[in-house]
XYZ file of C-alpha atoms in Angstrom:
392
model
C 15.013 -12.148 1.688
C 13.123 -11.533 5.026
C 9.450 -11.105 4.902
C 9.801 -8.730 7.711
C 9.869 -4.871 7.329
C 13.215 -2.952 8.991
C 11.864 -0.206 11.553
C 15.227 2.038 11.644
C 15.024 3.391 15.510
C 17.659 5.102 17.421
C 16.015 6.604 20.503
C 19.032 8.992 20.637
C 17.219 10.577 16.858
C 15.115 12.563 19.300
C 18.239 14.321 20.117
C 17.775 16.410 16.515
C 16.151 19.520 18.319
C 16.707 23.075 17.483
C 15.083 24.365 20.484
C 11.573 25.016 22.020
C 10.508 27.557 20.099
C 11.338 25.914 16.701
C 8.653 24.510 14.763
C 10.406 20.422 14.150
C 9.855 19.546 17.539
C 11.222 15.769 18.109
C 8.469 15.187 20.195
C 6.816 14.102 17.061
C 9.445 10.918 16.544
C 8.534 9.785 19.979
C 5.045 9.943 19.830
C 5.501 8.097 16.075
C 7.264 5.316 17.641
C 5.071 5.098 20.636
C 1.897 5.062 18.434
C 3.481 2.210 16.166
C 4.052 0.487 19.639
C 0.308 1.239 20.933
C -0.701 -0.756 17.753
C 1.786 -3.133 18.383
C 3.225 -2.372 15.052
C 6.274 -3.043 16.269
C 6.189 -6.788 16.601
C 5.108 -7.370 12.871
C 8.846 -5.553 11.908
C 11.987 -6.143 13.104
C 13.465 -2.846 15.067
C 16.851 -2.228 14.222
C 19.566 0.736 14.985
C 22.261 1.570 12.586
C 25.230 3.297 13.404
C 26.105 6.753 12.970
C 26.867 7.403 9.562
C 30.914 7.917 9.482
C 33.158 10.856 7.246
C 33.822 8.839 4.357
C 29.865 7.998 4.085
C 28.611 11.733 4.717
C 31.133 12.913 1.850
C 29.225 10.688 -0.384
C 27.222 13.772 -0.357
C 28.672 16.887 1.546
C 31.739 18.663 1.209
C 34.567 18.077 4.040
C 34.610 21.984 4.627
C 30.925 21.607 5.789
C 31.420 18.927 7.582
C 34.115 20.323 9.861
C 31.524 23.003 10.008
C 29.263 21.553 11.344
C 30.912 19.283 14.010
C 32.548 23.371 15.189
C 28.892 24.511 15.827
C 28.256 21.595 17.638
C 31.272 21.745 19.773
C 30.527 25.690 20.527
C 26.906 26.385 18.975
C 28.022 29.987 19.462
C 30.476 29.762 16.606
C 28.067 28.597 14.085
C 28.628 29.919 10.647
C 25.982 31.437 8.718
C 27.809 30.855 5.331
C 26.943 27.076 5.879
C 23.285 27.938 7.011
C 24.201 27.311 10.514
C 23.098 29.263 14.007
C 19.865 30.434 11.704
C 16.046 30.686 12.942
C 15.685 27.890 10.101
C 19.189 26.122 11.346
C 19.798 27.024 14.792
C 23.361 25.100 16.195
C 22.754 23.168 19.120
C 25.165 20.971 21.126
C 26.300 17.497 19.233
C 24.272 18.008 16.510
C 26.801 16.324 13.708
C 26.212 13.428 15.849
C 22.644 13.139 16.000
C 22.216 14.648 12.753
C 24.960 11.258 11.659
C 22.593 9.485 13.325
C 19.804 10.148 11.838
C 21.568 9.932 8.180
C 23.225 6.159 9.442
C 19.599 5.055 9.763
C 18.831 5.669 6.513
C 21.910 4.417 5.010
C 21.945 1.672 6.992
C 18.149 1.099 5.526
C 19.636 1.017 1.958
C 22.586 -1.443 2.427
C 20.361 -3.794 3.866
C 17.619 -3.310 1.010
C 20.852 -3.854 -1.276
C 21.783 -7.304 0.562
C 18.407 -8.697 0.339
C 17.795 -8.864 3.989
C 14.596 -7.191 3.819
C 12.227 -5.887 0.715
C 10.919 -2.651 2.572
C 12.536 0.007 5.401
C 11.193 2.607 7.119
C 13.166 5.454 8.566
C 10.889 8.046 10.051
C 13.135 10.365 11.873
C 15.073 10.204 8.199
C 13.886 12.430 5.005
C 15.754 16.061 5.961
C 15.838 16.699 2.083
C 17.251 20.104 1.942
C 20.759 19.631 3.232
C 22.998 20.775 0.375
C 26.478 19.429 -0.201
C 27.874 22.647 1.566
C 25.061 24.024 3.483
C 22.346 23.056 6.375
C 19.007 23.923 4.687
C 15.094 24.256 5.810
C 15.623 22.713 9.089
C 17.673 19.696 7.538
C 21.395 19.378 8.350
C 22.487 15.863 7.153
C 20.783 14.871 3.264
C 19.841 11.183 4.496
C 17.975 10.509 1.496
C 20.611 11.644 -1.210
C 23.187 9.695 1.403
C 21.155 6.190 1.411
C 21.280 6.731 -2.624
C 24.722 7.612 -2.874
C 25.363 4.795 -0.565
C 23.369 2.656 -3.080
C 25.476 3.756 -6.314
C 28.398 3.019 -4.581
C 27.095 -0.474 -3.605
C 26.129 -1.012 -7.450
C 22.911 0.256 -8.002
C 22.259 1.079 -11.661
C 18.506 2.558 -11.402
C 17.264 4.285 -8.212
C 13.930 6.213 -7.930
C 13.435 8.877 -5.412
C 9.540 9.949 -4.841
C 8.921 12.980 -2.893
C 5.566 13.779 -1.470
C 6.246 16.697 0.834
C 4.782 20.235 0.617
C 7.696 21.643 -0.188
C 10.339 20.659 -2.706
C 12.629 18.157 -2.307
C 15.585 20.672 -3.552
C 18.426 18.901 -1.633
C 18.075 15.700 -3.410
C 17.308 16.657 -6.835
C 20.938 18.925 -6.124
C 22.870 15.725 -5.577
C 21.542 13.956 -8.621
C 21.134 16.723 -10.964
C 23.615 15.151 -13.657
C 23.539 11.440 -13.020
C 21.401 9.862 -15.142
C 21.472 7.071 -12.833
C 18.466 8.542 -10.297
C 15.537 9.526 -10.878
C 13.967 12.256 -8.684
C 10.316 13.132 -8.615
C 9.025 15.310 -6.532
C 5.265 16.453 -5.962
C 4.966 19.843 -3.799
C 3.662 22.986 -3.449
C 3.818 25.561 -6.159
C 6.951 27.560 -5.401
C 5.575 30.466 -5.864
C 3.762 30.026 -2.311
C 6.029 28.084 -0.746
C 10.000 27.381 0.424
C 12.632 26.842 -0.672
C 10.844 28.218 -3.959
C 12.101 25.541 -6.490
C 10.816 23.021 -8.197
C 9.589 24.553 -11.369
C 7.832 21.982 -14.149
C 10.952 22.801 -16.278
C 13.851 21.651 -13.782
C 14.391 18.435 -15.589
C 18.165 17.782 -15.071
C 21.033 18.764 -16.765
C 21.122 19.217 -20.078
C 23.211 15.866 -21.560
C 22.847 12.782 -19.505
C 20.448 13.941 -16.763
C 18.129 15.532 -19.217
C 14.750 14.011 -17.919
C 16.542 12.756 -14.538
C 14.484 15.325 -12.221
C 10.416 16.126 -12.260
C 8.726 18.619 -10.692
C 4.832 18.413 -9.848
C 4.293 21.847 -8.395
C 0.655 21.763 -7.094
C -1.388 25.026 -6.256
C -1.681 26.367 -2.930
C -5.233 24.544 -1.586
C -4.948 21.601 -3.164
C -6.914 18.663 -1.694
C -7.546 14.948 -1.369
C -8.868 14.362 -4.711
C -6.578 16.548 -6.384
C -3.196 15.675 -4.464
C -4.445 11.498 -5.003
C -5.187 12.557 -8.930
C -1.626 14.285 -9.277
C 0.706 11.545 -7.974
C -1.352 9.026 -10.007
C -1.318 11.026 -13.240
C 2.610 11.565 -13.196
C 4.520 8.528 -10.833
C 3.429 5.284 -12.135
C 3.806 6.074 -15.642
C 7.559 7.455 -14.672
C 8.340 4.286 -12.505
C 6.856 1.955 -15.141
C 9.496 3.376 -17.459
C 12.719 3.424 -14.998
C 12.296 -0.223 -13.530
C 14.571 1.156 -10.496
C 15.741 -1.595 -8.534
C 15.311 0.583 -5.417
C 12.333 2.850 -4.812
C 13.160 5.926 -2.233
C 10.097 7.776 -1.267
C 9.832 10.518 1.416
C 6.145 11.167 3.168
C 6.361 14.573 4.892
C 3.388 15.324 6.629
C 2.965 19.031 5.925
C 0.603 18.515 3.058
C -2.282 18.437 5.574
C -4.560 20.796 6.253
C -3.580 21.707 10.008
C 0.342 21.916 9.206
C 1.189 25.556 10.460
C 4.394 25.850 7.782
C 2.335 25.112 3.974
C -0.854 25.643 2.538
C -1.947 22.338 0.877
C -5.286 20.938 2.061
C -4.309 17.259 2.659
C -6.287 15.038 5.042
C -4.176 12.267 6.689
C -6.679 9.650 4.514
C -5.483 11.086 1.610
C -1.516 10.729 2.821
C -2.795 7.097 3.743
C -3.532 6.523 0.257
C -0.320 7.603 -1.367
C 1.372 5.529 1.122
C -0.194 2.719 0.133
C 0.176 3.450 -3.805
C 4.177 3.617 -2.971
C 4.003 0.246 -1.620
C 2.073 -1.127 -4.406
C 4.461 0.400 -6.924
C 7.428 -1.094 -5.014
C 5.796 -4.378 -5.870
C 4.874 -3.197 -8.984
C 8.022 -1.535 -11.003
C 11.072 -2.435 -8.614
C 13.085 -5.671 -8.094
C 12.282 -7.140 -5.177
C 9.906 -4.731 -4.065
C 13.019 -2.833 -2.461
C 11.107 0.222 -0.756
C 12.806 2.818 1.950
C 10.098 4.721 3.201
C 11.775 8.188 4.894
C 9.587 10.947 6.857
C 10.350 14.432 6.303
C 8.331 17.844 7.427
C 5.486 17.914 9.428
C 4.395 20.356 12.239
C 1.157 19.377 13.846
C 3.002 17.364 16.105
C 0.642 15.842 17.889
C -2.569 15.776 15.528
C -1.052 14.835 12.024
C 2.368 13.368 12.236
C 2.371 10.691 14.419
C -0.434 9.068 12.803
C 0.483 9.490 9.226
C 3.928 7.651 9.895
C 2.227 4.693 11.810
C -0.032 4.244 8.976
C 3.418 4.444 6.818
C 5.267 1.963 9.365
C 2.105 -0.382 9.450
C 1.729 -0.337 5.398
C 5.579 -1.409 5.223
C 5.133 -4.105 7.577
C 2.072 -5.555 5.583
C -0.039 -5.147 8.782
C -2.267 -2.010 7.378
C -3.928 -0.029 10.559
C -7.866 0.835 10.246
C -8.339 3.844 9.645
C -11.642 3.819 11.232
C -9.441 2.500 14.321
C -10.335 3.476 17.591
C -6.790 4.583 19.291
C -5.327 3.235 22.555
C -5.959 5.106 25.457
C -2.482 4.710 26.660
C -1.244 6.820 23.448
C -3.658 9.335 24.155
C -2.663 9.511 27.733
C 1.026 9.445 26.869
C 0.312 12.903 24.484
C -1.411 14.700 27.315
C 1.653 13.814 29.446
C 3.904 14.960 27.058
C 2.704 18.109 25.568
C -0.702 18.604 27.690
C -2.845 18.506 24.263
C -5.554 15.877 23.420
C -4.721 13.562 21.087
C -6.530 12.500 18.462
C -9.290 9.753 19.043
C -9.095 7.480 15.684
C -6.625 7.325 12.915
C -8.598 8.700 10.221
C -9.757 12.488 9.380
C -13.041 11.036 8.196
C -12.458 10.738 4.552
C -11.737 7.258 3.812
C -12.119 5.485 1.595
C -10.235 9.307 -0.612
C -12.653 9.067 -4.036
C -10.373 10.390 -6.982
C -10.440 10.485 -10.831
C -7.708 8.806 -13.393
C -5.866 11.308 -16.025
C -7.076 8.962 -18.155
C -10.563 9.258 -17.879
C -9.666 12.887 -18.960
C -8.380 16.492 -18.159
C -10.209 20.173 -17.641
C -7.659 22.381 -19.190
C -8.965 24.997 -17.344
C -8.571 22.921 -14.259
C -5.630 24.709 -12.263
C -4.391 21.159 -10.675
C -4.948 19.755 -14.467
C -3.090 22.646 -15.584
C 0.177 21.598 -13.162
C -0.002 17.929 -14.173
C -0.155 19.131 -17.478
C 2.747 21.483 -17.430
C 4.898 18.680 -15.499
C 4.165 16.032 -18.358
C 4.680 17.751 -20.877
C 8.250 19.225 -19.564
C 9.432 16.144 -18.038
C 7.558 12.898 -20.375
C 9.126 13.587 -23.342
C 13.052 13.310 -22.205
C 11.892 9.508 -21.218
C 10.145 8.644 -24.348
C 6.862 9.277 -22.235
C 3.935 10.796 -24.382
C 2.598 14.198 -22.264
């Protein structure tokens, strides 16, 4: 196995655009990948492009009807159907998108079957992590499901155990769809309460169907607000414990940037330390709980553009590739220049919000039952432990 981290990267990804007035600008990708090059990021990982992911891969997943859907409202974006969620604000149709959007999904596919070789122990697919595509619909600005794909792709290959960690702001509804009944996945996914937020799932009580996939999905639903300490506290109070159990022999997580506090779209009140720091607790569970270490590391929301995103996914890249960034990093001038070019903002100066090292407290230490944040990590353990033999 390679000691060198994949970097999935497809200029052509920045093709996925739904228009100038829509909120997932691909502007972000770009400025990811040139921010990972600023650092020189890019020479500790080895920078590979996958092909397009093919019919036979994308029905792993999606229904043929949708398909041929979708590669109609690319042809004529005027023809788009709205029963498939297509030519919507969320979903507008735009010209070859069943090609970019296969793009995007072959990254991440092509991530997995090379985690499943052994060529490399982690992959990172940044443009990847569009986790509300449904097997017959485009979703919450996500057309293709690459993450339920690259685990599909991985059940097919073999895998017996695969873990999918979701740390978006909104729920990772497309995924925990696919693998609602197959006890094989696990899906956790840690988000805002859905009573504040899209697509307004991921109750503490979705746990997977009743039978074999009883205790195959978990839902952290956080309040609206939450912060650094409480976001850190949350994911350490529920995932380990859950991994620890399922010994996956592939960890899937997705790190969508919304959580912070300047995303327009959610109202969590994550700094990009604090997204840092779950980043890095991934990769130390990867070592951890899974053979090999196999980690795929996927993006996902995330619309400060300029401030948040790019940043957060070159501390992801940089963590994958064992070469950790500074936070307290001073960041190139060339970057900065390249933003103002680009979108005529000011980029950010370091890559930190000021908050590292992000201070937080164990669930073990104790709980405040009248702690709202204690309340959801309460209400997701005791739904979800029990089914996996897991004391709440």
């Amino acid at each position: 196995m390679s000691s060198r981290a994949l970097l999935m990267w497809d200029e052509a990804v920045t093709g996925y655009d739904f228009g100038a007035q829509h909120p997932m600008d691909p502007v972000r990708l770009a400025l990811t990948m040139s921010l990972v090059r600023a650092y020189g990021t890019d020479r500790a990982v080895d920078v590979v492009a996958a092909p397009p992911a093919g019919d036979s891969t994308l029905r792993l997943v999606h229904r043929a009807d949708y398909l041929a859907a979708v590669r109609a409202a690319s042809a004529d974006p005027a023809s788009a159907d709205p029963a498939y969620g297509l030519g919507t604000t969320d979903d507008p149709a735009f010209a070859e998108m069943h090609e970019v959007s296969a793009l995007i999904a072959g990254q991440s596919v092509g991530a997995a079957e090379a985690l499943w070789r052994g060529d490399t122990a982690h992959a990172v697919n940044f443009a990847g992590g569009l986790h509300h595509a449904m097997p017959g619909a485009a979703s919450g600005f996500c057309v293709y499901n690459d993450a339920a794909l690259a685990i599909a792709r991985l059940l097919e290959l073999g895998a017996e155990r695969v873990a999918y960690v979701d740390v978006d702001a909104h729920h990772g509804d497309g995924v925990q769809a696919a693998f609602w009944e197959d006890p094989r996945v696990l899906t956790i996914s840690m988000h805002e309460h859905p009573r504040t937020l899209f697509p307004h799932t991921g109750w503490p009580q979705e746990t997977g169907a009743a039978g074999p996939g009883e205790g195959g999905a978990v839902n952290l639903a956080l309040p609206a607000g939450t912060g650094d300490t409480g976001w850190v506290r949350a994911f350490h109070a529920v995932v380990p414990e859950l991994l620890a159990q399922f010994r996956p022999q592939v960890l899937v997580t997705q790190h969508g940037a919304d959580t912070h506090f300047e995303d327009p779209l959610a109202h969590l009140a994550v700094s990009l330390d604090a997204q840092r720091a779950v980043q890095e607790a991934c990769h130390d569970l990867a070592h951890a709980y899974v053979e090999g270490g196999r980690w795929l590391a996927l993006g996902g929301g995330g619309y400060a553009v300029v401030d948040v995103v790019p940043r957060s996914w070159a501390h992801l890249v940089a963590i994958a590739a064992h070469a950790p960034v500074d936070p307290a990093s001073v960041i190139p001038a060339s970057w900065r220049d390249e933003v103002y070019a680009r979108t005529r903002q000011s980029g950010p100066r370091r890559m930190t919000d000021g908050r590292w090292p992000v201070a937080w407290r164990e669930w073990t230490d104790g709980y405040d039952p009248a702690d709202r944040l204690d309340q959801a990590v309460l209400a997701t353990r005791r739904a979800a432990f029990p089914a996996r033999g897991l004391l709440a």
